Short mmCIF file of C-alpha atoms in Angstrom, two decimals:
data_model
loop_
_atom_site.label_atom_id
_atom_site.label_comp_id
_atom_site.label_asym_id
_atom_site.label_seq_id
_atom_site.Cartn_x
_atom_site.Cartn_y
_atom_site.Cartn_z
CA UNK A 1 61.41 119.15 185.39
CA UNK A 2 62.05 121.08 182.12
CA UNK A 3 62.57 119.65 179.12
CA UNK A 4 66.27 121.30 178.89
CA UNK A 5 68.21 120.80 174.67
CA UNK A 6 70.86 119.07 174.81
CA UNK A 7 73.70 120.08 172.31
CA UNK A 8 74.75 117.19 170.43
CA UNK A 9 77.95 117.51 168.48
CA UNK A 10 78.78 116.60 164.70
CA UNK A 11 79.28 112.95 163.44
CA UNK A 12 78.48 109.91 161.55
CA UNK A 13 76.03 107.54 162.19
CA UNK A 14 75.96 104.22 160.60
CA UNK A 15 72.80 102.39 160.40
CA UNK A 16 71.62 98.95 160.20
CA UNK A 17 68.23 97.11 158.67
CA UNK A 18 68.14 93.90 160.04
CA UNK A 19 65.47 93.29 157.20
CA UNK A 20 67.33 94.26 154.17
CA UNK A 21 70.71 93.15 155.58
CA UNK A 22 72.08 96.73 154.42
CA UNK A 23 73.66 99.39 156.07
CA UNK A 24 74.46 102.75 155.15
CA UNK A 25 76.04 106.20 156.92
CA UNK A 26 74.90 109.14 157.50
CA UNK A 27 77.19 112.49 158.32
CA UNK A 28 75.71 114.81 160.70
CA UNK A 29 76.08 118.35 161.44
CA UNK A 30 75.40 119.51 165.18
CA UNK A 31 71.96 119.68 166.27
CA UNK A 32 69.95 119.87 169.83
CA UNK A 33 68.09 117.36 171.23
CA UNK A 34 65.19 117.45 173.98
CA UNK A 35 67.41 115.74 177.15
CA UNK A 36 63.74 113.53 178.04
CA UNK A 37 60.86 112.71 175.86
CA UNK A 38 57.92 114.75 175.44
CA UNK A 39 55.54 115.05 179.05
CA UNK A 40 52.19 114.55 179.51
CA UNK A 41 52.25 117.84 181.24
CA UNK A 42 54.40 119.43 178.42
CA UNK A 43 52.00 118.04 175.96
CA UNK A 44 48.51 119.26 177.43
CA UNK A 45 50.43 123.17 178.00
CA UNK A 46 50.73 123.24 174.50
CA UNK A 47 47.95 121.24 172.54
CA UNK A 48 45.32 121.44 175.59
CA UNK A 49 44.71 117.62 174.89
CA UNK A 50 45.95 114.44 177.27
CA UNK A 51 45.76 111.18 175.25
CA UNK A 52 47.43 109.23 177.24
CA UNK A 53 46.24 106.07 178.91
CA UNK A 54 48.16 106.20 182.20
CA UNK A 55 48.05 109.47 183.90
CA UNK A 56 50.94 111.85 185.68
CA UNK A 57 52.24 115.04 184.84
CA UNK A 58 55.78 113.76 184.51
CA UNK A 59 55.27 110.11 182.27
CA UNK A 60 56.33 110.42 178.77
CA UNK A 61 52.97 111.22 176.66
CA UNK A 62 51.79 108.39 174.75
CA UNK A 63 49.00 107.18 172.46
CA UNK A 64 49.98 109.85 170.08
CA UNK A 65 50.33 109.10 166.22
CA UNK A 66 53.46 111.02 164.26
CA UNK A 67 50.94 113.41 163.00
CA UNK A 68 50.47 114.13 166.46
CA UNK A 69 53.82 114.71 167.00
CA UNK A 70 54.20 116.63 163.87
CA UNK A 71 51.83 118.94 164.95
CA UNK A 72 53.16 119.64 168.24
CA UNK A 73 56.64 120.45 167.16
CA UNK A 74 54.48 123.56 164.98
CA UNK A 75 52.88 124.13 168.09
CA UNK A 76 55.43 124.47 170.21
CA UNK A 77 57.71 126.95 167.77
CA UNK A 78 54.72 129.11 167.36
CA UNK A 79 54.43 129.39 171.27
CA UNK A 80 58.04 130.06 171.39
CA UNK A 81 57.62 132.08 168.53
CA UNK A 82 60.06 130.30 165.93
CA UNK A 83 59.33 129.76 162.49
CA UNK A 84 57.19 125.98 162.24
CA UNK A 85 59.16 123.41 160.84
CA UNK A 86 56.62 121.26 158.86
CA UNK A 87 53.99 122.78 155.95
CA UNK A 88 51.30 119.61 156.82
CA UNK A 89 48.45 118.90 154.80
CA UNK A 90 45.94 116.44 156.35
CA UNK A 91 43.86 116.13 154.53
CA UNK A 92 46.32 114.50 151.34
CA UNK A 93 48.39 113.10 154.28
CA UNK A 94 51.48 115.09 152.38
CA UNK A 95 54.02 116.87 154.70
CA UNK A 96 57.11 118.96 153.96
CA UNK A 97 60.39 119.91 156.53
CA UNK A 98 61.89 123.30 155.74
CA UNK A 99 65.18 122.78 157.18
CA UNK A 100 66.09 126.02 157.27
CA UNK A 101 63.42 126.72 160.02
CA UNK A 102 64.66 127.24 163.40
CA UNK A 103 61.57 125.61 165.43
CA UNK A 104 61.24 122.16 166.23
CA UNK A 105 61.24 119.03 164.78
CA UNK A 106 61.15 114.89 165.24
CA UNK A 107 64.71 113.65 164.88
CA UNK A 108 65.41 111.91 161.99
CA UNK A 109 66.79 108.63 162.37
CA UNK A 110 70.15 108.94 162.01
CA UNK A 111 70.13 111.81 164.75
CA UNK A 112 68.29 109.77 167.16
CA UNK A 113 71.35 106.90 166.45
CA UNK A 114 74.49 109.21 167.18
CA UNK A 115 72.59 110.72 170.12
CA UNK A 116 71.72 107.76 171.42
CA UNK A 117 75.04 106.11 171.51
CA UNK A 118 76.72 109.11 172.33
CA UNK A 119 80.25 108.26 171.61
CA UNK A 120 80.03 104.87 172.05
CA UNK A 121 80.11 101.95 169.54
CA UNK A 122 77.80 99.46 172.40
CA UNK A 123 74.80 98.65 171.68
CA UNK A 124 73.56 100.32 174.85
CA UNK A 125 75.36 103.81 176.21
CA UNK A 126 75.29 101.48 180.31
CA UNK A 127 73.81 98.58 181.67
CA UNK A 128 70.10 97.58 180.61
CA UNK A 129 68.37 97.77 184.26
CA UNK A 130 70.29 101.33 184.94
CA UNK A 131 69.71 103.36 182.01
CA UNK A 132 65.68 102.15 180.69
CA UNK A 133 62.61 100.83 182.25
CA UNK A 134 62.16 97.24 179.72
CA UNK A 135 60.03 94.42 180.38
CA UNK A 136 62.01 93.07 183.04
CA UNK A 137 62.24 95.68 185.27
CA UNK A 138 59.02 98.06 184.27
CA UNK A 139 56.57 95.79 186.39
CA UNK A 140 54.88 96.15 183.27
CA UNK A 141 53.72 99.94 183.63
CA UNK A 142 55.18 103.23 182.12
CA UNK A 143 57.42 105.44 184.43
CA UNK A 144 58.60 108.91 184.71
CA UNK A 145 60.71 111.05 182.51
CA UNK A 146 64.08 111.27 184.14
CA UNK A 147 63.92 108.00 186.44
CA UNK A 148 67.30 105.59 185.06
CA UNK A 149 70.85 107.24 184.16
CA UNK A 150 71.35 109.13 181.02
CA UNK A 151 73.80 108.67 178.52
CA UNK A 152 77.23 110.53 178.76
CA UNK A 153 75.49 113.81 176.15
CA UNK A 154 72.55 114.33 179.27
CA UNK A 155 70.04 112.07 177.31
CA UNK A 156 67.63 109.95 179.39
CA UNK A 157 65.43 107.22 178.53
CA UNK A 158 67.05 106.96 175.05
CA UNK A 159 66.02 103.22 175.60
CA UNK A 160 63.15 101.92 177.23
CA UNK A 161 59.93 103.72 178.40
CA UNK A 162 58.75 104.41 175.73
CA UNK A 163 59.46 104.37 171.58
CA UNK A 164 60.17 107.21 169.80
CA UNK A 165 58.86 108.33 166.68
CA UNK A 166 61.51 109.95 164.37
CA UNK A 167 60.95 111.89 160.82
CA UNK A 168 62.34 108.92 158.45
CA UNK A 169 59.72 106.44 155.99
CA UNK A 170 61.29 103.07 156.89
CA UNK A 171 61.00 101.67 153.72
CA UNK A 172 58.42 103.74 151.43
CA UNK A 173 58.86 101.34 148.64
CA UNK A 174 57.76 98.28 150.82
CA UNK A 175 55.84 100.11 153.66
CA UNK A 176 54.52 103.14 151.91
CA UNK A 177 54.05 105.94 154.77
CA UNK A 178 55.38 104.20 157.44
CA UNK A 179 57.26 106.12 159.86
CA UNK A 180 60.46 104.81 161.87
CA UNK A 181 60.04 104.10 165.62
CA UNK A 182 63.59 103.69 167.99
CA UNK A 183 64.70 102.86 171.34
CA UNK A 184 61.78 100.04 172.72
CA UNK A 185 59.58 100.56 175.59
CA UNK A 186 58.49 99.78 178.43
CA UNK A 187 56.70 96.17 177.90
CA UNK A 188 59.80 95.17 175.72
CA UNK A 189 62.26 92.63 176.30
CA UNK A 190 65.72 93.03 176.63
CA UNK A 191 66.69 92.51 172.92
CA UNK A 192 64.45 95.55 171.43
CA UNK A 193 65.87 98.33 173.61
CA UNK A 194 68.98 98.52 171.93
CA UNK A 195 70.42 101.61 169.88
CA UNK A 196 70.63 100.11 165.94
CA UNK A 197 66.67 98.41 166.50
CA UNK A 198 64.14 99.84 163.95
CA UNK A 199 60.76 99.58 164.20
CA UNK A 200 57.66 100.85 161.76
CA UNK A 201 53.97 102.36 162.01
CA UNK A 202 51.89 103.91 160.46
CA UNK A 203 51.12 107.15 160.78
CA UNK A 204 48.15 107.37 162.06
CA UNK A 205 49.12 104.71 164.84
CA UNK A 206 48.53 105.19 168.03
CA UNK A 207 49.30 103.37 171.49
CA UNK A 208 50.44 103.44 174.67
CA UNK A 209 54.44 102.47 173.88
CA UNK A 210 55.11 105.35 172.06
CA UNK A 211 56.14 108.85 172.24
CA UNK A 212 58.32 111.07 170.95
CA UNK A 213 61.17 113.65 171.72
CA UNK A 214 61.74 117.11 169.85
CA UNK A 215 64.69 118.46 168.10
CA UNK A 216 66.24 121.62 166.63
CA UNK A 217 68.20 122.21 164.01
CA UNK A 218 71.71 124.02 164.56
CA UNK A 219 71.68 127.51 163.67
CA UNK A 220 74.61 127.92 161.79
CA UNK A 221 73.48 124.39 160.07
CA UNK A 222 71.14 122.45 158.48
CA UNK A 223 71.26 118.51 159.16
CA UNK A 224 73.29 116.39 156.92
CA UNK A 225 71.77 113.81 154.94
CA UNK A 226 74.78 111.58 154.20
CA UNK A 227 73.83 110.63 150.64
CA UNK A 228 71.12 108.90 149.38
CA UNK A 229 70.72 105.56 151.23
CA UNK A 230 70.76 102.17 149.80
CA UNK A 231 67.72 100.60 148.20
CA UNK A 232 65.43 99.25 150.57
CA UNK A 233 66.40 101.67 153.32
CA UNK A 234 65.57 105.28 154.35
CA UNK A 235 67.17 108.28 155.58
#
Protein backbone atom coordinates (compact mmCIF):
# COMPACT_ATOMS: atom_id res chain seq x y z
CA UNK A 1 0.00 0.00 0.00
CA UNK A 2 1.57 3.36 -1.01
CA UNK A 3 1.06 6.27 0.60
CA UNK A 4 -0.58 7.91 -2.73
CA UNK A 5 -1.25 12.52 -2.35
CA UNK A 6 -4.32 13.27 -2.54
CA UNK A 7 -5.15 16.68 -4.29
CA UNK A 8 -7.25 18.66 -2.14
CA UNK A 9 -8.91 21.65 -3.70
CA UNK A 10 -9.13 25.43 -2.47
CA UNK A 11 -11.46 26.61 0.42
CA UNK A 12 -12.29 27.92 3.73
CA UNK A 13 -12.13 26.33 6.81
CA UNK A 14 -13.75 27.62 9.85
CA UNK A 15 -12.51 26.58 13.13
CA UNK A 16 -13.74 26.17 16.54
CA UNK A 17 -12.00 26.28 20.30
CA UNK A 18 -14.29 24.80 22.49
CA UNK A 19 -11.98 26.45 25.23
CA UNK A 20 -11.97 30.00 24.21
CA UNK A 21 -15.52 29.86 22.78
CA UNK A 22 -13.99 31.61 19.52
CA UNK A 23 -13.92 30.77 16.11
CA UNK A 24 -12.17 32.08 13.28
CA UNK A 25 -11.63 31.18 9.23
CA UNK A 26 -9.10 30.36 7.43
CA UNK A 27 -8.90 30.59 3.31
CA UNK A 28 -6.96 27.95 1.72
CA UNK A 29 -5.22 27.57 -1.45
CA UNK A 30 -4.94 23.90 -2.94
CA UNK A 31 -2.58 21.64 -1.40
CA UNK A 32 -1.89 17.61 -1.34
CA UNK A 33 -2.43 15.51 1.31
CA UNK A 34 -0.94 11.91 2.16
CA UNK A 35 -4.46 9.68 1.40
CA UNK A 36 -3.36 7.41 4.99
CA UNK A 37 -1.19 8.35 7.84
CA UNK A 38 2.36 7.78 8.03
CA UNK A 39 3.38 3.57 8.20
CA UNK A 40 5.42 1.90 10.38
CA UNK A 41 6.99 0.48 7.33
CA UNK A 42 7.13 3.96 5.61
CA UNK A 43 8.65 5.31 8.70
CA UNK A 44 11.61 2.74 9.36
CA UNK A 45 12.50 3.09 5.06
CA UNK A 46 13.22 6.46 5.76
CA UNK A 47 14.51 7.18 9.42
CA UNK A 48 15.80 3.39 9.95
CA UNK A 49 14.04 3.64 13.46
CA UNK A 50 10.53 1.72 14.61
CA UNK A 51 9.15 3.38 17.78
CA UNK A 52 6.19 2.04 17.83
CA UNK A 53 4.67 -0.10 20.53
CA UNK A 54 2.49 -2.46 18.48
CA UNK A 55 4.18 -3.92 15.54
CA UNK A 56 3.08 -4.42 11.58
CA UNK A 57 4.34 -3.01 8.57
CA UNK A 58 1.01 -1.49 7.63
CA UNK A 59 -0.32 0.23 11.36
CA UNK A 60 -0.02 3.89 11.44
CA UNK A 61 3.50 4.68 13.28
CA UNK A 62 3.09 5.89 16.66
CA UNK A 63 4.97 6.95 19.79
CA UNK A 64 6.53 9.66 17.77
CA UNK A 65 6.78 13.34 19.17
CA UNK A 66 6.17 16.38 16.41
CA UNK A 67 9.85 16.76 16.31
CA UNK A 68 9.75 13.41 15.11
CA UNK A 69 7.52 14.15 12.61
CA UNK A 70 9.22 17.29 11.72
CA UNK A 71 12.14 15.54 10.99
CA UNK A 72 10.77 12.99 8.82
CA UNK A 73 8.98 15.30 6.49
CA UNK A 74 13.07 16.70 5.87
CA UNK A 75 13.82 13.25 5.52
CA UNK A 76 11.60 12.21 3.25
CA UNK A 77 12.09 15.43 0.66
CA UNK A 78 15.76 14.83 0.79
CA UNK A 79 15.15 11.11 -0.29
CA UNK A 80 12.88 12.33 -2.90
CA UNK A 81 15.17 14.94 -3.49
CA UNK A 82 12.93 18.16 -2.81
CA UNK A 83 14.00 21.08 -1.07
CA UNK A 84 13.28 20.34 3.16
CA UNK A 85 10.58 22.24 4.41
CA UNK A 86 11.62 23.05 8.05
CA UNK A 87 15.25 24.88 9.13
CA UNK A 88 15.03 22.95 12.89
CA UNK A 89 17.21 23.75 15.60
CA UNK A 90 17.12 21.29 18.55
CA UNK A 91 18.93 22.21 20.44
CA UNK A 92 16.91 25.99 21.15
CA UNK A 93 13.75 23.94 20.29
CA UNK A 94 13.20 26.93 17.49
CA UNK A 95 11.85 25.77 14.04
CA UNK A 96 11.07 27.68 10.84
CA UNK A 97 8.59 26.53 7.56
CA UNK A 98 9.80 27.97 4.28
CA UNK A 99 6.68 27.80 2.43
CA UNK A 100 8.01 28.20 -0.64
CA UNK A 101 9.72 24.70 -0.38
CA UNK A 102 8.27 22.04 -2.38
CA UNK A 103 9.01 18.95 0.11
CA UNK A 104 6.89 17.91 2.78
CA UNK A 105 5.30 19.11 5.60
CA UNK A 106 2.67 18.45 8.76
CA UNK A 107 -0.65 20.01 7.79
CA UNK A 108 -1.51 22.88 9.51
CA UNK A 109 -4.68 22.86 11.18
CA UNK A 110 -6.87 24.43 9.11
CA UNK A 111 -5.76 22.01 6.17
CA UNK A 112 -6.29 19.01 8.18
CA UNK A 113 -10.17 20.63 8.86
CA UNK A 114 -11.22 21.21 5.08
CA UNK A 115 -9.63 17.86 4.21
CA UNK A 116 -11.17 16.19 6.67
CA UNK A 117 -14.67 17.22 6.04
CA UNK A 118 -14.24 17.22 2.54
CA UNK A 119 -17.20 19.13 1.37
CA UNK A 120 -19.26 18.47 4.02
CA UNK A 121 -20.51 20.70 6.91
CA UNK A 122 -21.08 17.08 9.42
CA UNK A 123 -19.20 16.62 11.94
CA UNK A 124 -18.05 13.30 10.52
CA UNK A 125 -17.54 12.86 6.42
CA UNK A 126 -19.99 8.90 7.19
CA UNK A 127 -21.06 6.96 9.94
CA UNK A 128 -18.68 6.56 13.11
CA UNK A 129 -18.21 2.54 12.99
CA UNK A 130 -17.58 2.77 8.95
CA UNK A 131 -15.13 5.39 8.47
CA UNK A 132 -12.58 5.10 12.04
CA UNK A 133 -11.53 2.47 14.42
CA UNK A 134 -12.80 4.49 18.13
CA UNK A 135 -13.16 2.97 21.37
CA UNK A 136 -16.15 1.14 20.59
CA UNK A 137 -15.25 -0.73 17.84
CA UNK A 138 -11.14 -0.85 18.09
CA UNK A 139 -11.29 -3.81 20.69
CA UNK A 140 -9.02 -1.51 22.20
CA UNK A 141 -5.89 -2.08 19.81
CA UNK A 142 -4.52 0.01 16.81
CA UNK A 143 -5.38 -1.22 13.20
CA UNK A 144 -4.15 -0.88 9.76
CA UNK A 145 -3.82 2.03 7.47
CA UNK A 146 -6.58 1.75 4.95
CA UNK A 147 -9.09 -0.61 6.99
CA UNK A 148 -12.73 1.78 7.29
CA UNK A 149 -14.09 3.99 4.22
CA UNK A 150 -12.48 7.18 3.29
CA UNK A 151 -13.94 10.37 2.91
CA UNK A 152 -15.37 11.48 -0.55
CA UNK A 153 -11.37 13.45 -1.43
CA UNK A 154 -9.67 9.50 -0.98
CA UNK A 155 -8.73 10.30 2.72
CA UNK A 156 -8.81 7.39 5.20
CA UNK A 157 -8.68 7.26 8.81
CA UNK A 158 -9.15 11.08 9.00
CA UNK A 159 -10.87 10.01 12.36
CA UNK A 160 -9.98 7.39 14.57
CA UNK A 161 -6.77 5.22 14.70
CA UNK A 162 -4.79 7.31 15.54
CA UNK A 163 -4.28 11.43 16.25
CA UNK A 164 -2.58 13.48 14.10
CA UNK A 165 -0.11 15.96 14.80
CA UNK A 166 -0.46 19.15 12.63
CA UNK A 167 2.06 22.35 12.37
CA UNK A 168 -0.21 24.92 14.51
CA UNK A 169 0.79 26.13 18.58
CA UNK A 170 -2.70 25.71 20.07
CA UNK A 171 -2.56 28.47 22.16
CA UNK A 172 1.23 29.77 22.62
CA UNK A 173 0.11 32.41 24.97
CA UNK A 174 -1.54 29.84 27.41
CA UNK A 175 0.29 26.59 26.33
CA UNK A 176 3.60 27.88 25.18
CA UNK A 177 4.98 25.18 22.52
CA UNK A 178 2.22 23.10 22.42
CA UNK A 179 1.42 21.62 19.21
CA UNK A 180 -2.27 20.85 17.88
CA UNK A 181 -3.35 17.18 17.70
CA UNK A 182 -6.84 16.23 15.38
CA UNK A 183 -9.03 13.48 14.51
CA UNK A 184 -8.99 11.00 18.00
CA UNK A 185 -7.78 7.56 18.09
CA UNK A 186 -8.18 4.48 18.59
CA UNK A 187 -8.98 4.15 22.55
CA UNK A 188 -11.34 7.26 22.13
CA UNK A 189 -14.89 7.48 22.56
CA UNK A 190 -17.28 8.45 20.19
CA UNK A 191 -17.37 12.23 21.02
CA UNK A 192 -13.44 12.95 20.32
CA UNK A 193 -13.30 11.57 16.77
CA UNK A 194 -15.05 14.27 15.30
CA UNK A 195 -13.66 16.85 12.60
CA UNK A 196 -13.74 20.52 14.68
CA UNK A 197 -12.04 18.48 18.12
CA UNK A 198 -8.62 20.00 19.11
CA UNK A 199 -6.36 18.53 21.18
CA UNK A 200 -2.65 19.74 22.59
CA UNK A 201 0.95 18.25 23.45
CA UNK A 202 3.85 19.01 23.84
CA UNK A 203 6.36 18.59 21.67
CA UNK A 204 8.37 16.33 22.86
CA UNK A 205 5.28 13.97 23.64
CA UNK A 206 5.20 10.80 22.77
CA UNK A 207 2.61 7.78 22.84
CA UNK A 208 1.00 5.23 21.30
CA UNK A 209 -2.35 7.37 19.99
CA UNK A 210 -0.58 9.46 17.84
CA UNK A 211 0.80 9.83 14.48
CA UNK A 212 0.91 11.92 11.84
CA UNK A 213 0.22 12.37 8.01
CA UNK A 214 2.44 14.48 5.48
CA UNK A 215 1.55 17.24 3.21
CA UNK A 216 2.77 19.33 0.25
CA UNK A 217 2.36 22.51 -0.64
CA UNK A 218 0.75 23.35 -4.19
CA UNK A 219 3.19 24.34 -6.66
CA UNK A 220 1.76 27.18 -8.15
CA UNK A 221 0.82 28.19 -4.31
CA UNK A 222 1.75 28.73 -1.05
CA UNK A 223 -0.98 27.94 1.77
CA UNK A 224 -3.23 30.66 2.86
CA UNK A 225 -3.22 31.84 6.25
CA UNK A 226 -6.65 33.51 6.47
CA UNK A 227 -5.63 36.43 8.68
CA UNK A 228 -4.39 36.54 11.91
CA UNK A 229 -6.66 34.51 14.25
CA UNK A 230 -8.44 35.69 17.24
CA UNK A 231 -6.78 36.01 20.62
CA UNK A 232 -6.53 32.90 22.36
CA UNK A 233 -6.43 30.81 19.19
CA UNK A 234 -3.82 29.72 16.58
CA UNK A 235 -3.44 29.30 13.01
Amino acid sequence: MTNDMIAVPPGRATLTDRRTRTSWSVELGPYRLAAFPVTQEQYARVTGERPSSAEGDRLPVEGVSWWDAARFCNALSRDEGLTASYRLDSERATVDWDTAADGYRLPTEAEWEHACRAGTADARYGPLDEIAWHRGNSAERIHEVGGRQPNAWGLYDMLGNVWEWCWDHYDPEVYGSYRVLRGGGWFDEHWSCRASVRRRSHPTFRIDDVGFRVARSAPTAAPGTGGPPPPGADR
